[in-house]
Amino acid sequence: MAPHVYSFRRMSTADLPLIRSWLAASHVAAWWGDPDEQFELIREDLDQPAINQFIVASEERLFGYIQSYDPAACPVQPFGTQPARTRGIDQFIGEPDMIARGHGSAFIRTFITRLLADGTPRVLTDPAPANTRAVHAYRKAGFQPDRLVDTPDGLALLMVCTS
């Protein structure tokens, strides 16, 4: 079986209805929180130069969301000082039938490989420690746990990838 090929298309306002539906899915809301609040944040972030948002596809099927951001541009700095050009990522799989099939770690690895190849020295992510599925996917994608951090969204496990 051939490995999946993933594509990342810049998100636009035309994608907002899809994002809204994915945020309302119980498997996403369980970790992302209130769908209406998260939708407004994602919608507002479309205009933020420090945040790049993408729709993830496999074989032309849209199934997920990923964002890359400059942690130094965040008003709160729970990760401490990081090297210049460090990027943070957040993601979710919106389509329930795409969960638990290896897509999460695979598309994350594809995405961060591109970031690192473009000169990003370090990629960060911060799943909830209790979100064992996400922690496992990030480990499989090449991230290593660093430390627990207190974020505006609660306690998180800071994970780092440099290669």
JSON list of N, CA and C in Angstrom, two decimals, residues 18-80:
[
{"chain": "A", "resi": 18, "resn": "LEU", "atom": "N", "xyz": [-16.93, 24.90, 6.53]},
{"chain": "A", "resi": 18, "resn": "LEU", "atom": "CA", "xyz": [-16.34, 23.59, 6.79]},
{"chain": "A", "resi": 18, "resn": "LEU", "atom": "C", "xyz": [-15.68, 23.57, 8.16]},
{"chain": "A", "resi": 19, "resn": "ILE", "atom": "N", "xyz": [-14.91, 24.61, 8.47]},
{"chain": "A", "resi": 19, "resn": "ILE", "atom": "CA", "xyz": [-14.27, 24.71, 9.79]},
{"chain": "A", "resi": 19, "resn": "ILE", "atom": "C", "xyz": [-15.32, 24.69, 10.90]},
{"chain": "A", "resi": 20, "resn": "ARG", "atom": "N", "xyz": [-16.40, 25.44, 10.71]},
{"chain": "A", "resi": 20, "resn": "ARG", "atom": "CA", "xyz": [-17.47, 25.47, 11.73]},
{"chain": "A", "resi": 20, "resn": "ARG", "atom": "C", "xyz": [-18.02, 24.07, 11.96]},
{"chain": "A", "resi": 21, "resn": "SER", "atom": "N", "xyz": [-18.25, 23.32, 10.90]},
{"chain": "A", "resi": 21, "resn": "SER", "atom": "CA", "xyz": [-18.80, 21.97, 11.06]},
{"chain": "A", "resi": 21, "resn": "SER", "atom": "C", "xyz": [-17.81, 21.05, 11.76]},
{"chain": "A", "resi": 22, "resn": "TRP", "atom": "N", "xyz": [-16.53, 21.17, 11.42]},
{"chain": "A", "resi": 22, "resn": "TRP", "atom": "CA", "xyz": [-15.54, 20.33, 12.08]},
{"chain": "A", "resi": 22, "resn": "TRP", "atom": "C", "xyz": [-15.40, 20.67, 13.56]},
{"chain": "A", "resi": 23, "resn": "LEU", "atom": "N", "xyz": [-15.42, 21.95, 13.90]},
{"chain": "A", "resi": 23, "resn": "LEU", "atom": "CA", "xyz": [-15.30, 22.35, 15.32]},
{"chain": "A", "resi": 23, "resn": "LEU", "atom": "C", "xyz": [-16.48, 21.84, 16.14]},
{"chain": "A", "resi": 24, "resn": "ALA", "atom": "N", "xyz": [-17.64, 21.68, 15.51]},
{"chain": "A", "resi": 24, "resn": "ALA", "atom": "CA", "xyz": [-18.83, 21.20, 16.21]},
{"chain": "A", "resi": 24, "resn": "ALA", "atom": "C", "xyz": [-18.82, 19.68, 16.42]},
{"chain": "A", "resi": 25, "resn": "ALA", "atom": "N", "xyz": [-17.96, 18.98, 15.72]},
{"chain": "A", "resi": 25, "resn": "ALA", "atom": "CA", "xyz": [-17.87, 17.53, 15.88]},
{"chain": "A", "resi": 25, "resn": "ALA", "atom": "C", "xyz": [-17.37, 17.21, 17.29]},
{"chain": "A", "resi": 26, "resn": "SER", "atom": "N", "xyz": [-17.97, 16.22, 17.91]},
{"chain": "A", "resi": 26, "resn": "SER", "atom": "CA", "xyz": [-17.66, 15.93, 19.32]},
{"chain": "A", "resi": 26, "resn": "SER", "atom": "C", "xyz": [-16.18, 15.58, 19.52]},
{"chain": "A", "resi": 27, "resn": "HIS", "atom": "N", "xyz": [-15.56, 14.89, 18.59]},
{"chain": "A", "resi": 27, "resn": "HIS", "atom": "CA", "xyz": [-14.15, 14.51, 18.77]},
{"chain": "A", "resi": 27, "resn": "HIS", "atom": "C", "xyz": [-13.22, 15.72, 18.70]},
{"chain": "A", "resi": 28, "resn": "VAL", "atom": "N", "xyz": [-13.63, 16.80, 18.03]},
{"chain": "A", "resi": 28, "resn": "VAL", "atom": "CA", "xyz": [-12.83, 18.02, 17.99]},
{"chain": "A", "resi": 28, "resn": "VAL", "atom": "C", "xyz": [-13.14, 18.89, 19.21]},
{"chain": "A", "resi": 29, "resn": "ALA", "atom": "N", "xyz": [-14.42, 19.08, 19.48]},
{"chain": "A", "resi": 29, "resn": "ALA", "atom": "CA", "xyz": [-14.84, 19.93, 20.61]},
{"chain": "A", "resi": 29, "resn": "ALA", "atom": "C", "xyz": [-14.31, 19.40, 21.94]},
{"chain": "A", "resi": 30, "resn": "ALA", "atom": "N", "xyz": [-14.11, 18.09, 22.04]},
{"chain": "A", "resi": 30, "resn": "ALA", "atom": "CA", "xyz": [-13.60, 17.51, 23.29]},
{"chain": "A", "resi": 30, "resn": "ALA", "atom": "C", "xyz": [-12.26, 18.13, 23.69]},
{"chain": "A", "resi": 31, "resn": "TRP", "atom": "N", "xyz": [-11.43, 18.51, 22.71]},
{"chain": "A", "resi": 31, "resn": "TRP", "atom": "CA", "xyz": [-10.11, 19.05, 23.02]},
{"chain": "A", "resi": 31, "resn": "TRP", "atom": "C", "xyz": [-9.95, 20.51, 22.64]},
{"chain": "A", "resi": 32, "resn": "TRP", "atom": "N", "xyz": [-10.73, 21.00, 21.69]},
{"chain": "A", "resi": 32, "resn": "TRP", "atom": "CA", "xyz": [-10.61, 22.40, 21.27]},
{"chain": "A", "resi": 32, "resn": "TRP", "atom": "C", "xyz": [-11.54, 23.31, 22.04]},
{"chain": "A", "resi": 33, "resn": "GLY", "atom": "N", "xyz": [-12.54, 22.76, 22.70]},
{"chain": "A", "resi": 33, "resn": "GLY", "atom": "CA", "xyz": [-13.44, 23.58, 23.50]},
{"chain": "A", "resi": 33, "resn": "GLY", "atom": "C", "xyz": [-14.66, 24.07, 22.72]},
{"chain": "A", "resi": 34, "resn": "ASP", "atom": "N", "xyz": [-15.27, 25.12, 23.25]},
{"chain": "A", "resi": 34, "resn": "ASP", "atom": "CA", "xyz": [-16.52, 25.63, 22.71]},
{"chain": "A", "resi": 34, "resn": "ASP", "atom": "C", "xyz": [-16.40, 25.91, 21.21]},
{"chain": "A", "resi": 35, "resn": "PRO", "atom": "N", "xyz": [-17.20, 25.25, 20.38]},
{"chain": "A", "resi": 35, "resn": "PRO", "atom": "CA", "xyz": [-17.09, 25.42, 18.93]},
{"chain": "A", "resi": 35, "resn": "PRO", "atom": "C", "xyz": [-17.29, 26.87, 18.46]},
{"chain": "A", "resi": 36, "resn": "ASP", "atom": "N", "xyz": [-18.23, 27.58, 19.08]},
{"chain": "A", "resi": 36, "resn": "ASP", "atom": "CA", "xyz": [-18.48, 28.97, 18.66]},
{"chain": "A", "resi": 36, "resn": "ASP", "atom": "C", "xyz": [-17.28, 29.87, 18.97]},
{"chain": "A", "resi": 37, "resn": "GLU", "atom": "N", "xyz": [-16.72, 29.71, 20.17]},
{"chain": "A", "resi": 37, "resn": "GLU", "atom": "CA", "xyz": [-15.54, 30.51, 20.54]},
{"chain": "A", "resi": 37, "resn": "GLU", "atom": "C", "xyz": [-14.36, 30.19, 19.64]},
{"chain": "A", "resi": 38, "resn": "GLN", "atom": "N", "xyz": [-14.12, 28.92, 19.40]},
{"chain": "A", "resi": 38, "resn": "GLN", "atom": "CA", "xyz": [-12.98, 28.52, 18.57]},
{"chain": "A", "resi": 38, "resn": "GLN", "atom": "C", "xyz": [-13.17, 28.97, 17.12]},
{"chain": "A", "resi": 39, "resn": "PHE", "atom": "N", "xyz": [-14.41, 28.92, 16.65]},
{"chain": "A", "resi": 39, "resn": "PHE", "atom": "CA", "xyz": [-14.68, 29.38, 15.29]},
{"chain": "A", "resi": 39, "resn": "PHE", "atom": "C", "xyz": [-14.34, 30.86, 15.15]},
{"chain": "A", "resi": 40, "resn": "GLU", "atom": "N", "xyz": [-14.73, 31.67, 16.12]},
{"chain": "A", "resi": 40, "resn": "GLU", "atom": "CA", "xyz": [-14.43, 33.10, 16.06]},
{"chain": "A", "resi": 40, "resn": "GLU", "atom": "C", "xyz": [-12.93, 33.36, 16.09]},
{"chain": "A", "resi": 41, "resn": "LEU", "atom": "N", "xyz": [-12.21, 32.61, 16.90]},
{"chain": "A", "resi": 41, "resn": "LEU", "atom": "CA", "xyz": [-10.76, 32.77, 16.96]},
{"chain": "A", "resi": 41, "resn": "LEU", "atom": "C", "xyz": [-10.12, 32.41, 15.62]},
{"chain": "A", "resi": 42, "resn": "ILE", "atom": "N", "xyz": [-10.52, 31.30, 15.04]},
{"chain": "A", "resi": 42, "resn": "ILE", "atom": "CA", "xyz": [-9.97, 30.89, 13.76]},
{"chain": "A", "resi": 42, "resn": "ILE", "atom": "C", "xyz": [-10.33, 31.91, 12.68]},
{"chain": "A", "resi": 43, "resn": "ARG", "atom": "N", "xyz": [-11.57, 32.38, 12.69]},
{"chain": "A", "resi": 43, "resn": "ARG", "atom": "CA", "xyz": [-12.00, 33.37, 11.70]},
{"chain": "A", "resi": 43, "resn": "ARG", "atom": "C", "xyz": [-11.18, 34.65, 11.83]},
{"chain": "A", "resi": 44, "resn": "GLU", "atom": "N", "xyz": [-10.99, 35.13, 13.06]},
{"chain": "A", "resi": 44, "resn": "GLU", "atom": "CA", "xyz": [-10.20, 36.35, 13.29]},
{"chain": "A", "resi": 44, "resn": "GLU", "atom": "C", "xyz": [-8.73, 36.15, 12.89]},
{"chain": "A", "resi": 45, "resn": "ASP", "atom": "N", "xyz": [-8.22, 34.93, 13.07]},
{"chain": "A", "resi": 45, "resn": "ASP", "atom": "CA", "xyz": [-6.82, 34.66, 12.76]},
{"chain": "A", "resi": 45, "resn": "ASP", "atom": "C", "xyz": [-6.51, 34.68, 11.27]},
{"chain": "A", "resi": 46, "resn": "LEU", "atom": "N", "xyz": [-7.55, 34.62, 10.44]},
{"chain": "A", "resi": 46, "resn": "LEU", "atom": "CA", "xyz": [-7.31, 34.71, 8.98]},
{"chain": "A", "resi": 46, "resn": "LEU", "atom": "C", "xyz": [-6.61, 36.00, 8.60]},
{"chain": "A", "resi": 47, "resn": "ASP", "atom": "N", "xyz": [-6.80, 37.04, 9.40]},
{"chain": "A", "resi": 47, "resn": "ASP", "atom": "CA", "xyz": [-6.21, 38.35, 9.11]},
{"chain": "A", "resi": 47, "resn": "ASP", "atom": "C", "xyz": [-4.90, 38.60, 9.86]},
{"chain": "A", "resi": 48, "resn": "GLN", "atom": "N", "xyz": [-4.42, 37.63, 10.59]},
{"chain": "A", "resi": 48, "resn": "GLN", "atom": "CA", "xyz": [-3.20, 37.81, 11.40]},
{"chain": "A", "resi": 48, "resn": "GLN", "atom": "C", "xyz": [-1.96, 37.40, 10.60]},
{"chain": "A", "resi": 49, "resn": "PRO", "atom": "N", "xyz": [-1.02, 38.32, 10.39]},
{"chain": "A", "resi": 49, "resn": "PRO", "atom": "CA", "xyz": [0.17, 37.97, 9.61]},
{"chain": "A", "resi": 49, "resn": "PRO", "atom": "C", "xyz": [1.08, 36.93, 10.28]},
{"chain": "A", "resi": 50, "resn": "ALA", "atom": "N", "xyz": [0.99, 36.77, 11.59]},
{"chain": "A", "resi": 50, "resn": "ALA", "atom": "CA", "xyz": [1.86, 35.82, 12.28]},
{"chain": "A", "resi": 50, "resn": "ALA", "atom": "C", "xyz": [1.30, 34.39, 12.28]},
{"chain": "A", "resi": 51, "resn": "ILE", "atom": "N", "xyz": [0.11, 34.22, 11.68]},
{"chain": "A", "resi": 51, "resn": "ILE", "atom": "CA", "xyz": [-0.55, 32.91, 11.67]},
{"chain": "A", "resi": 51, "resn": "ILE", "atom": "C", "xyz": [-0.84, 32.50, 10.23]},
{"chain": "A", "resi": 52, "resn": "ASN", "atom": "N", "xyz": [-0.44, 31.28, 9.89]},
{"chain": "A", "resi": 52, "resn": "ASN", "atom": "CA", "xyz": [-0.76, 30.71, 8.59]},
{"chain": "A", "resi": 52, "resn": "ASN", "atom": "C", "xyz": [-1.69, 29.52, 8.82]},
{"chain": "A", "resi": 53, "resn": "GLN", "atom": "N", "xyz": [-2.84, 29.54, 8.16]},
{"chain": "A", "resi": 53, "resn": "GLN", "atom": "CA", "xyz": [-3.84, 28.49, 8.35]},
{"chain": "A", "resi": 53, "resn": "GLN", "atom": "C", "xyz": [-4.02, 27.70, 7.05]},
{"chain": "A", "resi": 54, "resn": "PHE", "atom": "N", "xyz": [-4.19, 26.39, 7.21]},
{"chain": "A", "resi": 54, "resn": "PHE", "atom": "CA", "xyz": [-4.29, 25.51, 6.05]},
{"chain": "A", "resi": 54, "resn": "PHE", "atom": "C", "xyz": [-5.40, 24.47, 6.23]},
{"chain": "A", "resi": 55, "resn": "ILE", "atom": "N", "xyz": [-5.99, 24.09, 5.12]},
{"chain": "A", "resi": 55, "resn": "ILE", "atom": "CA", "xyz": [-6.88, 22.95, 5.06]},
{"chain": "A", "resi": 55, "resn": "ILE", "atom": "C", "xyz": [-6.05, 21.77, 4.56]},
{"chain": "A", "resi": 56, "resn": "VAL", "atom": "N", "xyz": [-6.16, 20.65, 5.24]},
{"chain": "A", "resi": 56, "resn": "VAL", "atom": "CA", "xyz": [-5.38, 19.47, 4.91]},
{"chain": "A", "resi": 56, "resn": "VAL", "atom": "C", "xyz": [-6.23, 18.53, 4.07]},
{"chain": "A", "resi": 57, "resn": "ALA", "atom": "N", "xyz": [-5.61, 17.98, 3.03]},
{"chain": "A", "resi": 57, "resn": "ALA", "atom": "CA", "xyz": [-6.29, 17.01, 2.17]},
{"chain": "A", "resi": 57, "resn": "ALA", "atom": "C", "xyz": [-5.41, 15.80, 1.94]},
{"chain": "A", "resi": 58, "resn": "SER", "atom": "N", "xyz": [-6.05, 14.68, 1.71]},
{"chain": "A", "resi": 58, "resn": "SER", "atom": "CA", "xyz": [-5.38, 13.46, 1.29]},
{"chain": "A", "resi": 58, "resn": "SER", "atom": "C", "xyz": [-6.14, 12.96, 0.07]},
{"chain": "A", "resi": 59, "resn": "GLU", "atom": "N", "xyz": [-5.41, 12.79, -1.02]},
{"chain": "A", "resi": 59, "resn": "GLU", "atom": "CA", "xyz": [-6.05, 12.34, -2.27]},
{"chain": "A", "resi": 59, "resn": "GLU", "atom": "C", "xyz": [-7.26, 13.20, -2.60]},
{"chain": "A", "resi": 60, "resn": "GLU", "atom": "N", "xyz": [-7.08, 14.49, -2.43]},
{"chain": "A", "resi": 60, "resn": "GLU", "atom": "CA", "xyz": [-8.08, 15.53, -2.72]},
{"chain": "A", "resi": 60, "resn": "GLU", "atom": "C", "xyz": [-9.27, 15.55, -1.76]},
{"chain": "A", "resi": 61, "resn": "ARG", "atom": "N", "xyz": [-9.26, 14.71, -0.74]},
{"chain": "A", "resi": 61, "resn": "ARG", "atom": "CA", "xyz": [-10.32, 14.75, 0.25]},
{"chain": "A", "resi": 61, "resn": "ARG", "atom": "C", "xyz": [-9.92, 15.68, 1.39]},
{"chain": "A", "resi": 62, "resn": "LEU", "atom": "N", "xyz": [-10.71, 16.72, 1.62]},
{"chain": "A", "resi": 62, "resn": "LEU", "atom": "CA", "xyz": [-10.46, 17.64, 2.72]},
{"chain": "A", "resi": 62, "resn": "LEU", "atom": "C", "xyz": [-10.83, 16.94, 4.02]},
{"chain": "A", "resi": 63, "resn": "PHE", "atom": "N", "xyz": [-9.90, 16.96, 4.98]},
{"chain": "A", "resi": 63, "resn": "PHE", "atom": "CA", "xyz": [-10.22, 16.25, 6.22]},
{"chain": "A", "resi": 63, "resn": "PHE", "atom": "C", "xyz": [-9.68, 16.91, 7.48]},
{"chain": "A", "resi": 64, "resn": "GLY", "atom": "N", "xyz": [-8.86, 17.95, 7.37]},
{"chain": "A", "resi": 64, "resn": "GLY", "atom": "CA", "xyz": [-8.29, 18.51, 8.58]},
{"chain": "A", "resi": 64, "resn": "GLY", "atom": "C", "xyz": [-7.85, 19.95, 8.44]},
{"chain": "A", "resi": 65, "resn": "TYR", "atom": "N", "xyz": [-7.41, 20.47, 9.56]},
{"chain": "A", "resi": 65, "resn": "TYR", "atom": "CA", "xyz": [-6.97, 21.86, 9.70]},
{"chain": "A", "resi": 65, "resn": "TYR", "atom": "C", "xyz": [-5.63, 21.85, 10.39]},
{"chain": "A", "resi": 66, "resn": "ILE", "atom": "N", "xyz": [-4.73, 22.73, 9.96]},
{"chain": "A", "resi": 66, "resn": "ILE", "atom": "CA", "xyz": [-3.47, 22.94, 10.68]},
{"chain": "A", "resi": 66, "resn": "ILE", "atom": "C", "xyz": [-3.11, 24.41, 10.57]},
{"chain": "A", "resi": 67, "resn": "GLN", "atom": "N", "xyz": [-2.59, 24.94, 11.66]},
{"chain": "A", "resi": 67, "resn": "GLN", "atom": "CA", "xyz": [-2.10, 26.32, 11.65]},
{"chain": "A", "resi": 67, "resn": "GLN", "atom": "C", "xyz": [-0.67, 26.34, 12.15]},
{"chain": "A", "resi": 68, "resn": "SER", "atom": "N", "xyz": [0.08, 27.26, 11.60]},
{"chain": "A", "resi": 68, "resn": "SER", "atom": "CA", "xyz": [1.45, 27.51, 12.00]},
{"chain": "A", "resi": 68, "resn": "SER", "atom": "C", "xyz": [1.52, 28.97, 12.43]},
{"chain": "A", "resi": 69, "resn": "TYR", "atom": "N", "xyz": [2.15, 29.23, 13.58]},
{"chain": "A", "resi": 69, "resn": "TYR", "atom": "CA", "xyz": [2.17, 30.60, 14.09]},
{"chain": "A", "resi": 69, "resn": "TYR", "atom": "C", "xyz": [3.52, 30.92, 14.72]},
{"chain": "A", "resi": 70, "resn": "ASP", "atom": "N", "xyz": [3.76, 32.22, 14.81]},
{"chain": "A", "resi": 70, "resn": "ASP", "atom": "CA", "xyz": [4.97, 32.72, 15.45]},
{"chain": "A", "resi": 70, "resn": "ASP", "atom": "C", "xyz": [4.68, 32.87, 16.94]},
{"chain": "A", "resi": 71, "resn": "PRO", "atom": "N", "xyz": [5.25, 32.01, 17.80]},
{"chain": "A", "resi": 71, "resn": "PRO", "atom": "CA", "xyz": [4.95, 32.13, 19.23]},
{"chain": "A", "resi": 71, "resn": "PRO", "atom": "C", "xyz": [5.42, 33.44, 19.84]},
{"chain": "A", "resi": 72, "resn": "ALA", "atom": "N", "xyz": [6.42, 34.08, 19.24]},
{"chain": "A", "resi": 72, "resn": "ALA", "atom": "CA", "xyz": [6.90, 35.37, 19.77]},
{"chain": "A", "resi": 72, "resn": "ALA", "atom": "C", "xyz": [5.87, 36.47, 19.57]},
{"chain": "A", "resi": 73, "resn": "ALA", "atom": "N", "xyz": [4.92, 36.28, 18.66]},
{"chain": "A", "resi": 73, "resn": "ALA", "atom": "CA", "xyz": [3.89, 37.28, 18.40]},
{"chain": "A", "resi": 73, "resn": "ALA", "atom": "C", "xyz": [2.68, 37.13, 19.33]},
{"chain": "A", "resi": 74, "resn": "CYS", "atom": "N", "xyz": [2.68, 36.08, 20.14]},
{"chain": "A", "resi": 74, "resn": "CYS", "atom": "CA", "xyz": [1.55, 35.84, 21.05]},
{"chain": "A", "resi": 74, "resn": "CYS", "atom": "C", "xyz": [1.63, 36.80, 22.23]},
{"chain": "A", "resi": 75, "resn": "PRO", "atom": "N", "xyz": [0.47, 37.31, 22.68]},
{"chain": "A", "resi": 75, "resn": "PRO", "atom": "CA", "xyz": [0.48, 38.25, 23.81]},
{"chain": "A", "resi": 75, "resn": "PRO", "atom": "C", "xyz": [0.98, 37.62, 25.11]},
{"chain": "A", "resi": 76, "resn": "VAL", "atom": "N", "xyz": [0.73, 36.32, 25.28]},
{"chain": "A", "resi": 76, "resn": "VAL", "atom": "CA", "xyz": [1.21, 35.59, 26.45]},
{"chain": "A", "resi": 76, "resn": "VAL", "atom": "C", "xyz": [2.31, 34.64, 25.96]},
{"chain": "A", "resi": 77, "resn": "GLN", "atom": "N", "xyz": [3.38, 34.52, 26.72]},
{"chain": "A", "resi": 77, "resn": "GLN", "atom": "CA", "xyz": [4.54, 33.72, 26.31]},
{"chain": "A", "resi": 77, "resn": "GLN", "atom": "C", "xyz": [4.76, 32.52, 27.24]},
{"chain": "A", "resi": 78, "resn": "PRO", "atom": "N", "xyz": [3.88, 31.51, 27.21]},
{"chain": "A", "resi": 78, "resn": "PRO", "atom": "CA", "xyz": [4.05, 30.38, 28.13]},
{"chain": "A", "resi": 78, "resn": "PRO", "atom": "C", "xyz": [5.22, 29.47, 27.78]},
{"chain": "A", "resi": 79, "resn": "PHE", "atom": "N", "xyz": [5.76, 29.57, 26.56]},
{"chain": "A", "resi": 79, "resn": "PHE", "atom": "CA", "xyz": [6.84, 28.68, 26.14]},
{"chain": "A", "resi": 79, "resn": "PHE", "atom": "C", "xyz": [8.22, 29.23, 26.43]},
{"chain": "A", "resi": 80, "resn": "GLY", "atom": "N", "xyz": [8.29, 30.47, 26.93]},
{"chain": "A", "resi": 80, "resn": "GLY", "atom": "CA", "xyz": [9.59, 31.07, 27.19]},
{"chain": "A", "resi": 80, "resn": "GLY", "atom": "C", "xyz": [10.26, 31.52, 25.91]}
]
